[in-house]
GROMACS .gro file of C-alpha atoms in nm:
model
  133
    1MET     CA    1  -2.676  -1.720   3.364
    2SER     CA    2  -2.459  -1.439   3.229
    3GLY     CA    3  -2.114  -1.509   3.090
    4ARG     CA    4  -2.187  -1.827   2.894
    5THR     CA    5  -1.992  -1.919   2.581
    6ASP     CA    6  -2.035  -2.183   2.311
    7SER     CA    7  -1.837  -2.241   1.993
    8LYS     CA    8  -1.877  -2.504   1.725
    9ARG     CA    9  -1.708  -2.570   1.392
   10PHE     CA   10  -1.904  -2.666   1.083
   11ARG     CA   11  -1.783  -2.788   0.747
   12VAL     CA   12  -1.822  -2.543   0.458
   13ARG     CA   13  -2.108  -2.724   0.284
   14ARG     CA   14  -2.483  -2.679   0.241
   15ASP     CA   15  -2.594  -2.927   0.508
   16SER     CA   16  -2.413  -2.716   0.769
   17ILE     CA   17  -2.675  -2.441   0.735
   18PRO     CA   18  -2.962  -2.636   0.900
   19ALA     CA   19  -2.709  -2.793   1.140
   20ALA     CA   20  -2.604  -2.443   1.254
   21ARG     CA   21  -2.971  -2.346   1.304
   22ARG     CA   22  -3.032  -2.658   1.513
   23HIS     CA   23  -2.720  -2.592   1.718
   24VAL     CA   24  -2.830  -2.235   1.797
   25ARG     CA   25  -3.174  -2.362   1.901
   26THR     CA   26  -3.027  -2.631   2.128
   27VAL     CA   27  -2.780  -2.394   2.296
   28LEU     CA   28  -3.030  -2.113   2.351
   29ILE     CA   29  -3.295  -2.343   2.493
   30GLY     CA   30  -3.029  -2.482   2.728
   31TRP     CA   31  -2.941  -2.128   2.831
   32ARG     CA   32  -3.313  -2.051   2.884
   33LEU     CA   33  -3.315  -1.799   2.600
   34GLY     CA   34  -3.596  -1.959   2.403
   35GLY     CA   35  -3.738  -1.618   2.314
   36LEU     CA   36  -3.431  -1.549   2.100
   37VAL     CA   37  -3.428  -1.881   1.915
   38ASP     CA   38  -3.612  -1.767   1.601
   39ASP     CA   39  -3.412  -1.449   1.543
   40ALA     CA   40  -3.078  -1.603   1.638
   41SER     CA   41  -3.141  -1.911   1.422
   42LEU     CA   42  -3.229  -1.695   1.123
   43ILE     CA   43  -2.917  -1.481   1.172
   44ALA     CA   44  -2.697  -1.792   1.202
   45SER     CA   45  -2.859  -1.937   0.890
   46ASP     CA   46  -2.800  -1.621   0.686
   47LEU     CA   47  -2.438  -1.585   0.798
   48ALA     CA   48  -2.366  -1.953   0.738
   49THR     CA   49  -2.524  -1.924   0.392
   50ASN     CA   50  -2.290  -1.635   0.315
   51VAL     CA   51  -1.989  -1.849   0.407
   52ILE     CA   52  -2.112  -2.139   0.192
   53SER     CA   53  -2.191  -1.909  -0.102
   54HIS     CA   54  -1.890  -1.677  -0.096
   55ALA     CA   55  -1.603  -1.845   0.092
   56LYS     CA   56  -1.592  -2.185  -0.078
   57GLY     CA   57  -1.246  -2.317  -0.142
   58THR     CA   58  -1.081  -2.105   0.128
   59GLY     CA   59  -1.107  -2.345   0.417
   60ASP     CA   60  -1.285  -2.658   0.527
   61TYR     CA   61  -1.465  -2.506   0.825
   62PHE     CA   62  -1.641  -2.204   0.963
   63GLU     CA   63  -1.695  -2.138   1.331
   64LEU     CA   64  -2.020  -2.038   1.497
   65GLY     CA   65  -1.982  -1.867   1.833
   66LEU     CA   66  -2.248  -1.777   2.087
   67ARG     CA   67  -2.174  -1.568   2.394
   68ARG     CA   68  -2.398  -1.424   2.659
   69ARG     CA   69  -2.261  -1.114   2.825
   70GLY     CA   70  -2.493  -0.927   3.055
   71GLY     CA   71  -2.809  -0.850   2.865
   72VAL     CA   72  -2.666  -0.929   2.520
   73LEU     CA   73  -2.640  -1.244   2.311
   74ILE     CA   74  -2.344  -1.220   2.074
   75LEU     CA   75  -2.360  -1.442   1.769
   76GLU     CA   76  -2.047  -1.470   1.552
   77VAL     CA   77  -1.961  -1.658   1.234
   78ALA     CA   78  -1.592  -1.671   1.141
   79ASP     CA   79  -1.434  -1.799   0.821
   80SER     CA   80  -1.094  -1.785   0.653
   81TYR     CA   81  -1.204  -1.593   0.341
   82GLN     CA   82  -1.014  -1.266   0.360
   83TRP     CA   83  -1.031  -1.114   0.015
   84ARG     CA   84  -1.377  -0.961   0.037
   85MET     CA   85  -1.555  -0.830   0.344
   86PRO     CA   86  -1.936  -0.846   0.342
   87GLU     CA   87  -2.120  -0.521   0.287
   88LEU     CA   88  -2.478  -0.427   0.362
   89ARG     CA   89  -2.634  -0.329   0.031
   90LYS     CA   90  -2.976  -0.306  -0.129
   91PRO     CA   91  -3.007  -0.565  -0.406
   92ALA     CA   92  -3.202  -0.488  -0.721
   93ASP     CA   93  -3.560  -0.615  -0.731
   94ASP     CA   94  -3.471  -0.883  -0.986
   95GLU     CA   95  -3.173  -1.023  -0.790
   96THR     CA   96  -3.240  -1.362  -0.634
   97SER     CA   97  -2.989  -1.322  -0.350
   98GLY     CA   98  -2.815  -1.053  -0.148
   99ARG     CA   99  -3.071  -0.997   0.126
  100GLY     CA  100  -2.909  -1.192   0.412
  101LEU     CA  101  -2.730  -0.897   0.571
  102ILE     CA  102  -3.044  -0.686   0.538
  103ILE     CA  103  -3.226  -0.947   0.746
  104VAL     CA  104  -2.942  -0.961   0.999
  105ASP     CA  105  -2.941  -0.581   1.022
  106ALA     CA  106  -3.318  -0.576   1.080
  107LEU     CA  107  -3.309  -0.839   1.357
  108ALA     CA  108  -2.992  -0.741   1.543
  109GLU     CA  109  -2.943  -0.444   1.771
  110GLN     CA  110  -2.589  -0.411   1.638
  111GLY     CA  111  -2.381  -0.599   1.388
  112GLY     CA  112  -2.066  -0.577   1.189
  113VAL     CA  113  -1.758  -0.746   1.056
  114ARG     CA  114  -1.401  -0.750   1.178
  115PRO     CA  115  -1.093  -0.890   1.008
  116ARG     CA  116  -0.898  -1.178   1.155
  117ASN     CA  117  -0.593  -1.359   1.031
  118PRO     CA  118  -0.687  -1.520   0.805
  119GLY     CA  119  -1.041  -1.416   0.723
  120LYS     CA  120  -1.313  -1.234   0.906
  121THR     CA  121  -1.577  -1.261   1.176
  122VAL     CA  122  -1.929  -1.135   1.114
  123TRP     CA  123  -2.116  -1.063   1.437
  124ALA     CA  124  -2.460  -0.963   1.561
  125HIS     CA  125  -2.593  -0.861   1.902
  126LEU     CA  126  -2.940  -0.949   2.024
  127SER     CA  127  -3.085  -0.807   2.344
  128VAL     CA  128  -3.157  -1.076   2.601
  129GLY     CA  129  -3.431  -0.867   2.760
  130ALA     CA  130  -3.562  -0.851   3.113
  131GLY     CA  131  -3.753  -1.178   3.082
  132HIS     CA  132  -3.439  -1.380   3.020
  133ARG     CA  133  -3.195  -1.263   3.287
   0.00000   0.00000   0.00000
């Protein structure tokens, strides 16, 4: 089961957020990684929300990638917005947004962002675990 890859493009609009969650669920259940569905769906939702909120007007699509390599699930969201890279920060108590990357950081074993031309890819690693190999 190791070495699987899936990639899907979504339009940069609000209804793509639940569509991305559903896609992650479908793929992971197909890969027999049902134990990762909740965390991976939440990560995909937060990263897709960031694209919708911050990258509007820079491209029509974002790409959601899922890869299984050994004991790791790699989840990536790529967009064409290149002027500002996301940063993990602590929002003020009265802010109504800004907690998505905190959630991703809490759920993922590793995560980060890398530039691409144009734009960036935000990624997170989740451990597959012994029960899913």
